[in-house]
Amino acid sequence: MKTMPYDEIDKRILRFMQGDIPLDARPFRELSEELGLSEAEVVSRIELLREQGVIRRISAILRHQKAGYKVNAMTAWQVDQARADDIGAILAGFVQVSHCYLRQVPSDFGFNLFAMVHAHDEEELSRLIEDMSNRTGVNNYSVFRSIKEYKKVSMEYF
Amino acid sequence: MDYELSVLDRKILNLLQKDFPLSEQPFAAMAAELNIVEEDLLKHIADMKKAGIIRRIGAIIESRAIGFYSTLCACRVENSRADEVAAIINRQTGVTHNYLRDQEYNLWFTLSCENEQKARGIIAELEASTGVPILSMPTERVYKIKVALDMGENNAI
């Protein structure tokens, strides 16, 4: 992926946006005053960063568990490099899959395609994984349930 | 105490997980879409934040667009040492997720930083300070990154 240029003002805007947007009728007012810009200018800068792909998306980020998705697991699949894109597309098509990545892994580990899945209960999880295996034809996989969350934060880039 | 999500809360959560309507008064635009007044929307959001359902509302930055390197790391740790090793790993600011999982490789964390060389340095440092070998599995291809959850619109969770 090409690296996008951004200036010092963009950096301050990104620092603001990587945090929590204030619950205020005019959430960008204070930031625009600090930057000496109008709110409209700040908004269009954010829009541009989104169009350029520096901002992937702007939205609420929920806590899965508190939102009713009690069973969260990482599934890891052993796939041939040649079939990775096809299988990746199938797994990405499941609504219960939030993230799906192909990774470079050591050969003795083997599982190279990862999909994070979210279910309401164990039964839903088992059915889902069976379905994922049937639809992809991949039988060599492992399910890593989370036992304990030690850290979950958003990255602070700036 | 568990917060009971109302039908309106669920509609708000579904809307908030879509693209944020960028404007000078974004919450007014969202309230209009939901046919409620802005003050009510802000109050419901504030309540769901307090209850811990909403972590934050903001931007997800595309790490690769700003040249960042990211990798998923795994290690095998004795259960009795898991908390201690996790705490050492968590001190790194580039570590954003860290979970204990139910397999032989039981401690899994993500690491993001400016470049691959720096990541290698951090991993070597962590191996030295924890005494545990770390597998690093950098991202090769991304098929999906989507964190929206379907909240439905009824009360039954």
PDB file of C-alpha atoms in Angstrom:
ATOM      1  CA  MET A   1       0.000   0.000   0.000  1.00  0.00           C
ATOM      2  CA  LYS A   2       1.195   3.495  -0.881  1.00  0.00           C
ATOM      3  CA  THR A   3       2.002   5.765   2.030  1.00  0.00           C
ATOM      4  CA  MET A   4      -0.077   8.949   2.040  1.00  0.00           C
ATOM      5  CA  PRO A   5       1.404  12.363   2.786  1.00  0.00           C
ATOM      6  CA  TYR A   6      -0.020  14.407   5.659  1.00  0.00           C
ATOM      7  CA  ASP A   7       1.014  17.669   7.239  1.00  0.00           C
ATOM      8  CA  GLU A   8       1.263  18.942  10.818  1.00  0.00           C
ATOM      9  CA  ILE A   9      -2.402  20.035  10.886  1.00  0.00           C
ATOM     10  CA  ASP A  10      -3.504  16.628   9.587  1.00  0.00           C
ATOM     11  CA  LYS A  11      -1.416  15.059  12.325  1.00  0.00           C
ATOM     12  CA  ARG A  12      -3.225  17.082  15.015  1.00  0.00           C
ATOM     13  CA  ILE A  13      -6.569  16.200  13.449  1.00  0.00           C
ATOM     14  CA  LEU A  14      -5.627  12.500  13.371  1.00  0.00           C
ATOM     15  CA  ARG A  15      -4.509  12.695  17.007  1.00  0.00           C
ATOM     16  CA  PHE A  16      -7.975  14.052  17.853  1.00  0.00           C
ATOM     17  CA  MET A  17      -9.823  11.539  15.683  1.00  0.00           C
ATOM     18  CA  GLN A  18      -7.963   8.456  16.981  1.00  0.00           C
ATOM     19  CA  GLY A  19      -9.492   9.253  20.376  1.00  0.00           C
ATOM     20  CA  ASP A  20     -13.085   9.681  21.387  1.00  0.00           C
ATOM     21  CA  ILE A  21     -15.121  12.363  19.561  1.00  0.00           C
ATOM     22  CA  PRO A  22     -16.742  14.542  22.265  1.00  0.00           C
ATOM     23  CA  LEU A  23     -20.480  14.066  22.791  1.00  0.00           C
ATOM     24  CA  ASP A  24     -21.291  17.622  21.925  1.00  0.00           C
ATOM     25  CA  ALA A  25     -23.630  19.154  19.370  1.00  0.00           C
ATOM     26  CA  ARG A  26     -20.554  20.737  17.758  1.00  0.00           C
ATOM     27  CA  PRO A  27     -17.765  18.232  18.452  1.00  0.00           C
ATOM     28  CA  PHE A  28     -15.196  19.865  16.164  1.00  0.00           C
ATOM     29  CA  ARG A  29     -15.569  23.422  17.507  1.00  0.00           C
ATOM     30  CA  GLU A  30     -12.846  23.275  20.141  1.00  0.00           C
ATOM     31  CA  LEU A  31     -10.368  21.552  17.822  1.00  0.00           C
ATOM     32  CA  SER A  32     -10.999  24.076  15.054  1.00  0.00           C
ATOM     33  CA  GLU A  33     -10.380  26.953  17.486  1.00  0.00           C
ATOM     34  CA  GLU A  34      -7.078  25.378  18.560  1.00  0.00           C
ATOM     35  CA  LEU A  35      -6.028  24.981  14.934  1.00  0.00           C
ATOM     36  CA  GLY A  36      -7.203  28.451  13.909  1.00  0.00           C
ATOM     37  CA  LEU A  37      -9.470  26.960  11.241  1.00  0.00           C
ATOM     38  CA  SER A  38     -13.214  27.047  10.733  1.00  0.00           C
ATOM     39  CA  GLU A  39     -15.237  23.969  11.668  1.00  0.00           C
ATOM     40  CA  ALA A  40     -16.057  23.512   7.981  1.00  0.00           C
ATOM     41  CA  GLU A  41     -12.342  23.423   7.153  1.00  0.00           C
ATOM     42  CA  VAL A  42     -11.671  20.823   9.835  1.00  0.00           C
ATOM     43  CA  VAL A  43     -14.562  18.699   8.592  1.00  0.00           C
ATOM     44  CA  SER A  44     -13.331  18.850   4.998  1.00  0.00           C
ATOM     45  CA  ARG A  45      -9.788  17.930   6.110  1.00  0.00           C
ATOM     46  CA  ILE A  46     -11.206  14.866   7.897  1.00  0.00           C
ATOM     47  CA  GLU A  47     -13.249  14.026   4.812  1.00  0.00           C
ATOM     48  CA  LEU A  48     -10.119  14.203   2.667  1.00  0.00           C
ATOM     49  CA  LEU A  49      -8.150  11.950   5.043  1.00  0.00           C
ATOM     50  CA  ARG A  50     -11.004   9.469   4.779  1.00  0.00           C
ATOM     51  CA  GLU A  51     -11.066   9.665   0.976  1.00  0.00           C
ATOM     52  CA  GLN A  52      -7.285   9.170   0.834  1.00  0.00           C
ATOM     53  CA  GLY A  53      -7.619   6.091   2.986  1.00  0.00           C
ATOM     54  CA  VAL A  54      -5.553   7.365   5.933  1.00  0.00           C
ATOM     55  CA  ILE A  55      -8.760   7.084   7.962  1.00  0.00           C
ATOM     56  CA  ARG A  56     -10.283   3.672   7.265  1.00  0.00           C
ATOM     57  CA  ARG A  57     -13.556   4.556   8.893  1.00  0.00           C
ATOM     58  CA  ILE A  58     -15.194   6.698  11.520  1.00  0.00           C
ATOM     59  CA  SER A  59     -17.726   5.021  13.739  1.00  0.00           C
ATOM     60  CA  ALA A  60     -18.528   3.692  17.187  1.00  0.00           C
ATOM     61  CA  ILE A  61     -16.393   0.854  18.467  1.00  0.00           C
ATOM     62  CA  LEU A  62     -18.311  -1.484  20.741  1.00  0.00           C
ATOM     63  CA  ARG A  63     -17.200  -3.934  23.368  1.00  0.00           C
ATOM     64  CA  HIS A  64     -18.275  -7.270  21.871  1.00  0.00           C
ATOM     65  CA  GLN A  65     -18.929  -8.951  25.186  1.00  0.00           C
ATOM     66  CA  LYS A  66     -21.065  -6.169  26.588  1.00  0.00           C
ATOM     67  CA  ALA A  67     -22.969  -5.995  23.306  1.00  0.00           C
ATOM     68  CA  GLY A  68     -24.157  -9.601  23.764  1.00  0.00           C
ATOM     69  CA  TYR A  69     -21.453 -11.377  21.779  1.00  0.00           C
ATOM     70  CA  LYS A  70     -20.174 -13.471  24.673  1.00  0.00           C
ATOM     71  CA  VAL A  71     -18.142 -16.057  22.760  1.00  0.00           C
ATOM     72  CA  ASN A  72     -15.282 -14.601  20.788  1.00  0.00           C
ATOM     73  CA  ALA A  73     -12.652 -16.753  19.161  1.00  0.00           C
ATOM     74  CA  MET A  74      -9.769 -16.615  16.776  1.00  0.00           C
ATOM     75  CA  THR A  75      -9.968 -19.326  14.131  1.00  0.00           C
ATOM     76  CA  ALA A  76      -6.821 -20.271  12.232  1.00  0.00           C
ATOM     77  CA  TRP A  77      -6.879 -22.275   8.996  1.00  0.00           C
ATOM     78  CA  GLN A  78      -4.161 -24.085   7.084  1.00  0.00           C
ATOM     79  CA  VAL A  79      -4.580 -23.203   3.425  1.00  0.00           C
ATOM     80  CA  ASP A  80      -2.506 -23.529   0.263  1.00  0.00           C
ATOM     81  CA  GLN A  81      -1.115 -20.187  -0.812  1.00  0.00           C
ATOM     82  CA  ALA A  82      -2.723 -20.715  -4.242  1.00  0.00           C
ATOM     83  CA  ARG A  83      -6.205 -21.033  -2.725  1.00  0.00           C
ATOM     84  CA  ALA A  84      -5.764 -18.369  -0.039  1.00  0.00           C
ATOM     85  CA  ASP A  85      -7.590 -15.560  -1.860  1.00  0.00           C
ATOM     86  CA  ASP A  86     -10.621 -17.749  -2.651  1.00  0.00           C
ATOM     87  CA  ILE A  87     -10.868 -19.086   0.883  1.00  0.00           C
ATOM     88  CA  GLY A  88     -10.209 -15.656   2.366  1.00  0.00           C
ATOM     89  CA  ALA A  89     -13.115 -14.261   0.346  1.00  0.00           C
ATOM     90  CA  ILE A  90     -15.458 -17.032   1.540  1.00  0.00           C
ATOM     91  CA  LEU A  91     -14.546 -16.523   5.200  1.00  0.00           C
ATOM     92  CA  ALA A  92     -14.764 -12.738   4.870  1.00  0.00           C
ATOM     93  CA  GLY A  93     -18.316 -13.202   3.584  1.00  0.00           C
ATOM     94  CA  PHE A  94     -19.559 -14.486   6.951  1.00  0.00           C
ATOM     95  CA  VAL A  95     -21.224 -11.681   8.931  1.00  0.00           C
ATOM     96  CA  GLN A  96     -19.879 -13.175  12.171  1.00  0.00           C
ATOM     97  CA  VAL A  97     -16.300 -12.734  10.927  1.00  0.00           C
ATOM     98  CA  SER A  98     -14.921  -9.307  11.848  1.00  0.00           C
ATOM     99  CA  HIS A  99     -11.313  -9.661  10.723  1.00  0.00           C
ATOM    100  CA  CYS A 100      -9.707 -12.001   8.210  1.00  0.00           C
ATOM    101  CA  TYR A 101      -6.001 -11.969   7.388  1.00  0.00           C
ATOM    102  CA  LEU A 102      -3.462 -14.091   5.557  1.00  0.00           C
ATOM    103  CA  ARG A 103      -0.209 -14.115   7.533  1.00  0.00           C
ATOM    104  CA  GLN A 104       3.381 -15.173   7.048  1.00  0.00           C
ATOM    105  CA  VAL A 105       3.797 -17.996   9.543  1.00  0.00           C
ATOM    106  CA  PRO A 106       6.622 -20.383  10.453  1.00  0.00           C
ATOM    107  CA  SER A 107       6.155 -23.744   8.684  1.00  0.00           C
ATOM    108  CA  ASP A 108       5.950 -25.665  11.962  1.00  0.00           C
ATOM    109  CA  PHE A 109       2.953 -23.548  13.006  1.00  0.00           C
ATOM    110  CA  GLY A 110       1.107 -24.114   9.741  1.00  0.00           C
ATOM    111  CA  PHE A 111      -2.137 -22.185  10.227  1.00  0.00           C
ATOM    112  CA  ASN A 112      -1.819 -19.156   7.980  1.00  0.00           C
ATOM    113  CA  LEU A 113      -5.327 -17.763   7.466  1.00  0.00           C
ATOM    114  CA  PHE A 114      -6.902 -16.112  10.503  1.00  0.00           C
ATOM    115  CA  ALA A 115     -10.547 -15.158  11.044  1.00  0.00           C
ATOM    116  CA  MET A 116     -11.916 -13.538  14.200  1.00  0.00           C
ATOM    117  CA  VAL A 117     -15.426 -14.744  14.959  1.00  0.00           C
ATOM    118  CA  HIS A 118     -18.131 -13.472  17.302  1.00  0.00           C
ATOM    119  CA  ALA A 119     -21.085 -15.509  18.532  1.00  0.00           C
ATOM    120  CA  HIS A 120     -23.740 -15.190  21.196  1.00  0.00           C
ATOM    121  CA  ASP A 121     -23.069 -18.658  22.649  1.00  0.00           C
ATOM    122  CA  GLU A 122     -20.991 -21.833  22.239  1.00  0.00           C
ATOM    123  CA  GLU A 123     -23.659 -23.525  20.139  1.00  0.00           C
ATOM    124  CA  GLU A 124     -23.715 -20.683  17.621  1.00  0.00           C
ATOM    125  CA  LEU A 125     -19.909 -20.781  17.527  1.00  0.00           C
ATOM    126  CA  SER A 126     -19.744 -24.543  16.778  1.00  0.00           C
ATOM    127  CA  ARG A 127     -22.340 -24.285  14.034  1.00  0.00           C
ATOM    128  CA  LEU A 128     -20.521 -21.325  12.528  1.00  0.00           C
ATOM    129  CA  ILE A 129     -17.137 -23.052  12.467  1.00  0.00           C
ATOM    130  CA  GLU A 130     -18.627 -26.193  10.935  1.00  0.00           C
ATOM    131  CA  ASP A 131     -20.228 -24.041   8.278  1.00  0.00           C
ATOM    132  CA  MET A 132     -16.928 -22.234   7.607  1.00  0.00           C
ATOM    133  CA  SER A 133     -15.150 -25.578   7.200  1.00  0.00           C
ATOM    134  CA  ASN A 134     -17.855 -26.994   4.897  1.00  0.00           C
ATOM    135  CA  ARG A 135     -18.000 -23.956   2.688  1.00  0.00           C
ATOM    136  CA  THR A 136     -14.215 -23.690   2.264  1.00  0.00           C
ATOM    137  CA  GLY A 137     -13.434 -27.408   2.245  1.00  0.00           C
ATOM    138  CA  VAL A 138     -10.648 -26.767   4.766  1.00  0.00           C
ATOM    139  CA  ASN A 139     -10.507 -29.372   7.541  1.00  0.00           C
ATOM    140  CA  ASN A 140      -7.227 -28.434   9.096  1.00  0.00           C
ATOM    141  CA  TYR A 141      -7.996 -25.628  11.483  1.00  0.00           C
ATOM    142  CA  SER A 142      -7.775 -24.647  15.097  1.00  0.00           C
ATOM    143  CA  VAL A 143     -10.081 -22.602  17.322  1.00  0.00           C
ATOM    144  CA  PHE A 144      -8.491 -20.366  19.921  1.00  0.00           C
ATOM    145  CA  ARG A 145     -11.107 -19.199  22.398  1.00  0.00           C
ATOM    146  CA  SER A 146     -10.267 -16.179  24.490  1.00  0.00           C
ATOM    147  CA  ILE A 147      -9.987 -16.997  28.172  1.00  0.00           C
ATOM    148  CA  LYS A 148      -8.772 -13.669  29.413  1.00  0.00           C
ATOM    149  CA  GLU A 149      -8.433 -10.207  27.905  1.00  0.00           C
ATOM    150  CA  TYR A 150      -5.190  -8.606  29.046  1.00  0.00           C
ATOM    151  CA  LYS A 151      -5.334  -5.612  26.756  1.00  0.00           C
ATOM    152  CA  LYS A 152      -7.631  -4.110  24.184  1.00  0.00           C
ATOM    153  CA  VAL A 153      -6.986  -0.532  23.195  1.00  0.00           C
ATOM    154  CA  SER A 154      -6.953   1.515  20.038  1.00  0.00           C
ATOM    155  CA  MET A 155      -3.546   2.254  18.623  1.00  0.00           C
ATOM    156  CA  GLU A 156      -2.228   5.750  19.280  1.00  0.00           C
ATOM    157  CA  TYR A 157      -0.269   6.557  16.179  1.00  0.00           C
ATOM    158  CA  PHE A 158       0.414  10.228  16.922  1.00  0.00           C
TER     159      PHE A 158
ATOM    160  CA  MET B   1     -24.951  -4.445  36.535  1.00  0.00           C
ATOM    161  CA  ASP B   2     -26.023  -5.273  33.005  1.00  0.00           C
ATOM    162  CA  TYR B   3     -27.469  -2.470  30.974  1.00  0.00           C
ATOM    163  CA  GLU B   4     -30.673  -3.473  29.201  1.00  0.00           C
ATOM    164  CA  LEU B   5     -30.583  -2.313  25.589  1.00  0.00           C
ATOM    165  CA  SER B   6     -33.853  -0.835  24.351  1.00  0.00           C
ATOM    166  CA  VAL B   7     -35.071  -0.992  20.762  1.00  0.00           C
ATOM    167  CA  LEU B   8     -33.925   2.605  20.340  1.00  0.00           C
ATOM    168  CA  ASP B   9     -30.486   1.784  21.799  1.00  0.00           C
ATOM    169  CA  ARG B  10     -30.081  -1.000  19.246  1.00  0.00           C
ATOM    170  CA  LYS B  11     -31.068   1.303  16.401  1.00  0.00           C
ATOM    171  CA  ILE B  12     -28.562   3.860  17.671  1.00  0.00           C
ATOM    172  CA  LEU B  13     -25.799   1.233  17.891  1.00  0.00           C
ATOM    173  CA  ASN B  14     -26.481  -0.003  14.359  1.00  0.00           C
ATOM    174  CA  LEU B  15     -26.390   3.566  13.041  1.00  0.00           C
ATOM    175  CA  LEU B  16     -23.289   4.535  15.035  1.00  0.00           C
ATOM    176  CA  GLN B  17     -21.393   1.596  13.545  1.00  0.00           C
ATOM    177  CA  LYS B  18     -22.005   2.876  10.036  1.00  0.00           C
ATOM    178  CA  ASP B  19     -19.960   5.706   8.572  1.00  0.00           C
ATOM    179  CA  PHE B  20     -20.132   8.746  10.826  1.00  0.00           C
ATOM    180  CA  PRO B  21     -21.966  11.605   9.068  1.00  0.00           C
ATOM    181  CA  LEU B  22     -19.153  14.152   8.834  1.00  0.00           C
ATOM    182  CA  SER B  23     -20.480  17.657   9.280  1.00  0.00           C
ATOM    183  CA  GLU B  24     -20.266  20.466  11.792  1.00  0.00           C
ATOM    184  CA  GLN B  25     -23.223  18.969  13.679  1.00  0.00           C
ATOM    185  CA  PRO B  26     -23.034  15.234  13.076  1.00  0.00           C
ATOM    186  CA  PHE B  27     -25.217  14.191  16.010  1.00  0.00           C
ATOM    187  CA  ALA B  28     -28.083  16.375  14.774  1.00  0.00           C
ATOM    188  CA  ALA B  29     -27.922  14.550  11.432  1.00  0.00           C
ATOM    189  CA  MET B  30     -28.018  11.166  13.182  1.00  0.00           C
ATOM    190  CA  ALA B  31     -30.892  12.212  15.434  1.00  0.00           C
ATOM    191  CA  ALA B  32     -32.876  13.310  12.373  1.00  0.00           C
ATOM    192  CA  GLU B  33     -32.320   9.916  10.790  1.00  0.00           C
ATOM    193  CA  LEU B  34     -33.628   8.230  13.941  1.00  0.00           C
ATOM    194  CA  ASN B  35     -36.532  10.672  14.298  1.00  0.00           C
ATOM    195  CA  ILE B  36     -35.488  11.720  17.775  1.00  0.00           C
ATOM    196  CA  VAL B  37     -34.142  14.958  19.226  1.00  0.00           C
ATOM    197  CA  GLU B  38     -30.404  15.462  19.464  1.00  0.00           C
ATOM    198  CA  GLU B  39     -30.360  15.740  23.284  1.00  0.00           C
ATOM    199  CA  ASP B  40     -31.988  12.305  23.571  1.00  0.00           C
ATOM    200  CA  LEU B  41     -29.468  10.790  21.190  1.00  0.00           C
ATOM    201  CA  LEU B  42     -26.544  12.268  23.130  1.00  0.00           C
ATOM    202  CA  LYS B  43     -27.993  11.034  26.415  1.00  0.00           C
ATOM    203  CA  HIS B  44     -28.478   7.465  25.144  1.00  0.00           C
ATOM    204  CA  ILE B  45     -24.941   7.407  23.756  1.00  0.00           C
ATOM    205  CA  ALA B  46     -23.549   8.761  27.028  1.00  0.00           C
ATOM    206  CA  ASP B  47     -25.420   6.061  28.986  1.00  0.00           C
ATOM    207  CA  MET B  48     -24.125   3.286  26.734  1.00  0.00           C
ATOM    208  CA  LYS B  49     -20.588   4.616  27.099  1.00  0.00           C
ATOM    209  CA  LYS B  50     -20.970   4.645  30.870  1.00  0.00           C
ATOM    210  CA  ALA B  51     -22.237   1.044  30.727  1.00  0.00           C
ATOM    211  CA  GLY B  52     -19.158   0.098  28.715  1.00  0.00           C
ATOM    212  CA  ILE B  53     -21.051  -1.007  25.596  1.00  0.00           C
ATOM    213  CA  ILE B  54     -19.528   1.736  23.457  1.00  0.00           C
ATOM    214  CA  ARG B  55     -15.750   1.875  23.794  1.00  0.00           C
ATOM    215  CA  ARG B  56     -15.347   5.059  21.805  1.00  0.00           C
ATOM    216  CA  ILE B  57     -16.589   6.932  18.762  1.00  0.00           C
ATOM    217  CA  GLY B  58     -13.774   7.933  16.489  1.00  0.00           C
ATOM    218  CA  ALA B  59     -11.542   7.124  13.564  1.00  0.00           C
ATOM    219  CA  ILE B  60      -9.847   3.871  12.754  1.00  0.00           C
ATOM    220  CA  ILE B  61      -6.591   4.857  11.136  1.00  0.00           C
ATOM    221  CA  GLU B  62      -5.302   2.715   8.285  1.00  0.00           C
ATOM    222  CA  SER B  63      -1.906   1.798   9.683  1.00  0.00           C
ATOM    223  CA  ARG B  64      -0.521   0.774   6.301  1.00  0.00           C
ATOM    224  CA  ALA B  65      -1.474   4.127   4.742  1.00  0.00           C
ATOM    225  CA  ILE B  66       0.861   5.877   7.190  1.00  0.00           C
ATOM    226  CA  GLY B  67       3.531   3.229   6.676  1.00  0.00           C
ATOM    227  CA  PHE B  68       3.082   1.278   9.911  1.00  0.00           C
ATOM    228  CA  TYR B  69       4.047  -2.385  10.256  1.00  0.00           C
ATOM    229  CA  SER B  70       1.838  -4.787  12.160  1.00  0.00           C
ATOM    230  CA  THR B  71       2.209  -8.354  13.259  1.00  0.00           C
ATOM    231  CA  LEU B  72       0.351 -10.958  15.310  1.00  0.00           C
ATOM    232  CA  CYS B  73       2.542 -12.581  17.937  1.00  0.00           C
ATOM    233  CA  ALA B  74       2.076 -15.797  19.868  1.00  0.00           C
ATOM    234  CA  CYS B  75       3.927 -17.569  22.639  1.00  0.00           C
ATOM    235  CA  ARG B  76       3.676 -20.549  24.962  1.00  0.00           C
ATOM    236  CA  VAL B  77       3.598 -19.536  28.581  1.00  0.00           C
ATOM    237  CA  GLU B  78       3.054 -21.648  31.691  1.00  0.00           C
ATOM    238  CA  ASN B  79      -0.325 -20.754  33.173  1.00  0.00           C
ATOM    239  CA  SER B  80       1.287 -19.709  36.443  1.00  0.00           C
ATOM    240  CA  ARG B  81       3.342 -17.089  34.561  1.00  0.00           C
ATOM    241  CA  ALA B  82       0.653 -15.844  32.160  1.00  0.00           C
ATOM    242  CA  ASP B  83      -0.362 -12.738  34.118  1.00  0.00           C
ATOM    243  CA  GLU B  84       3.241 -11.704  34.716  1.00  0.00           C
ATOM    244  CA  VAL B  85       4.343 -12.212  31.090  1.00  0.00           C
ATOM    245  CA  ALA B  86       1.211 -10.453  29.778  1.00  0.00           C
ATOM    246  CA  ALA B  87       1.942  -7.469  32.026  1.00  0.00           C
ATOM    247  CA  ILE B  88       5.492  -7.163  30.651  1.00  0.00           C
ATOM    248  CA  ILE B  89       4.199  -7.349  27.057  1.00  0.00           C
ATOM    249  CA  ASN B  90       1.451  -4.811  27.749  1.00  0.00           C
ATOM    250  CA  ARG B  91       4.004  -2.179  28.738  1.00  0.00           C
ATOM    251  CA  GLN B  92       4.816  -1.744  25.031  1.00  0.00           C
ATOM    252  CA  THR B  93       2.606   0.999  23.599  1.00  0.00           C
ATOM    253  CA  GLY B  94       2.496  -0.726  20.189  1.00  0.00           C
ATOM    254  CA  VAL B  95       0.746  -3.709  21.776  1.00  0.00           C
ATOM    255  CA  THR B  96      -2.985  -3.052  21.357  1.00  0.00           C
ATOM    256  CA  HIS B  97      -4.583  -6.482  21.875  1.00  0.00           C
ATOM    257  CA  ASN B  98      -3.412  -9.223  24.213  1.00  0.00           C
ATOM    258  CA  TYR B  99      -5.410 -12.363  25.010  1.00  0.00           C
ATOM    259  CA  LEU B 100      -4.939 -15.605  26.899  1.00  0.00           C
ATOM    260  CA  ARG B 101      -6.309 -18.424  24.717  1.00  0.00           C
ATOM    261  CA  ASP B 102      -7.099 -22.094  25.228  1.00  0.00           C
ATOM    262  CA  GLN B 103      -4.401 -23.773  23.098  1.00  0.00           C
ATOM    263  CA  GLU B 104      -0.736 -24.735  23.334  1.00  0.00           C
ATOM    264  CA  TYR B 105       0.172 -21.293  22.010  1.00  0.00           C
ATOM    265  CA  ASN B 106      -1.795 -19.518  24.667  1.00  0.00           C
ATOM    266  CA  LEU B 107      -0.736 -15.879  24.751  1.00  0.00           C
ATOM    267  CA  TRP B 108      -1.574 -13.846  21.638  1.00  0.00           C
ATOM    268  CA  PHE B 109      -0.901 -10.167  21.079  1.00  0.00           C
ATOM    269  CA  THR B 110      -0.776  -7.666  18.253  1.00  0.00           C
ATOM    270  CA  LEU B 111       2.137  -5.300  17.754  1.00  0.00           C
ATOM    271  CA  SER B 112       2.170  -2.189  15.540  1.00  0.00           C
ATOM    272  CA  CYS B 113       5.053   0.202  15.074  1.00  0.00           C
ATOM    273  CA  GLU B 114       6.794   2.419  12.539  1.00  0.00           C
ATOM    274  CA  ASN B 115       8.656  -0.321  10.662  1.00  0.00           C
ATOM    275  CA  GLU B 116       9.684  -3.965  10.576  1.00  0.00           C
ATOM    276  CA  GLN B 117      13.120  -3.362  12.024  1.00  0.00           C
ATOM    277  CA  LYS B 118      11.670  -1.643  15.058  1.00  0.00           C
ATOM    278  CA  ALA B 119       9.172  -4.482  15.501  1.00  0.00           C
ATOM    279  CA  ARG B 120      11.983  -7.040  15.461  1.00  0.00           C
ATOM    280  CA  GLY B 121      13.800  -5.010  18.115  1.00  0.00           C
ATOM    281  CA  ILE B 122      10.749  -4.864  20.375  1.00  0.00           C
ATOM    282  CA  ILE B 123      10.138  -8.611  19.999  1.00  0.00           C
ATOM    283  CA  ALA B 124      13.780  -9.418  20.813  1.00  0.00           C
ATOM    284  CA  GLU B 125      13.544  -7.174  23.863  1.00  0.00           C
ATOM    285  CA  LEU B 126      10.339  -8.919  24.997  1.00  0.00           C
ATOM    286  CA  GLU B 127      11.912 -12.350  24.514  1.00  0.00           C
ATOM    287  CA  ALA B 128      14.826 -11.270  26.680  1.00  0.00           C
ATOM    288  CA  SER B 129      12.714  -9.755  29.447  1.00  0.00           C
ATOM    289  CA  THR B 130      10.148 -12.588  29.610  1.00  0.00           C
ATOM    290  CA  GLY B 131      12.442 -15.506  28.755  1.00  0.00           C
ATOM    291  CA  VAL B 132       9.776 -16.775  26.354  1.00  0.00           C
ATOM    292  CA  PRO B 133      10.313 -17.307  22.584  1.00  0.00           C
ATOM    293  CA  ILE B 134       7.824 -15.312  20.490  1.00  0.00           C
ATOM    294  CA  LEU B 135       6.380 -16.246  17.094  1.00  0.00           C
ATOM    295  CA  SER B 136       5.786 -13.240  14.846  1.00  0.00           C
ATOM    296  CA  MET B 137       3.241 -13.557  12.040  1.00  0.00           C
ATOM    297  CA  PRO B 138       3.138 -10.364   9.964  1.00  0.00           C
ATOM    298  CA  THR B 139       0.125  -9.511   7.855  1.00  0.00           C
ATOM    299  CA  GLU B 140       0.463 -10.652   4.259  1.00  0.00           C
ATOM    300  CA  ARG B 141      -3.012  -9.891   2.934  1.00  0.00           C
ATOM    301  CA  VAL B 142      -6.144  -8.387   4.455  1.00  0.00           C
ATOM    302  CA  TYR B 143      -9.464  -9.934   3.422  1.00  0.00           C
ATOM    303  CA  LYS B 144     -11.686  -8.194   5.941  1.00  0.00           C
ATOM    304  CA  ILE B 145     -11.551  -5.559   8.614  1.00  0.00           C
ATOM    305  CA  LYS B 146     -14.986  -4.728   9.813  1.00  0.00           C
ATOM    306  CA  VAL B 147     -15.968  -4.287  13.373  1.00  0.00           C
ATOM    307  CA  ALA B 148     -19.679  -3.582  13.041  1.00  0.00           C
ATOM    308  CA  LEU B 149     -21.910  -5.956  14.986  1.00  0.00           C
ATOM    309  CA  ASP B 150     -25.529  -6.537  14.079  1.00  0.00           C
ATOM    310  CA  MET B 151     -27.398  -5.423  17.178  1.00  0.00           C
ATOM    311  CA  GLY B 152     -30.849  -6.445  15.948  1.00  0.00           C
ATOM    312  CA  GLU B 153     -33.788  -4.364  17.036  1.00  0.00           C
ATOM    313  CA  ASN B 154     -35.432  -6.453  19.708  1.00  0.00           C
ATOM    314  CA  ASN B 155     -34.759  -6.840  23.390  1.00  0.00           C
ATOM    315  CA  ALA B 156     -33.749 -10.480  23.451  1.00  0.00           C
ATOM    316  CA  ILE B 157     -29.982 -10.885  23.551  1.00  0.00           C
TER     317      ILE B 157
END
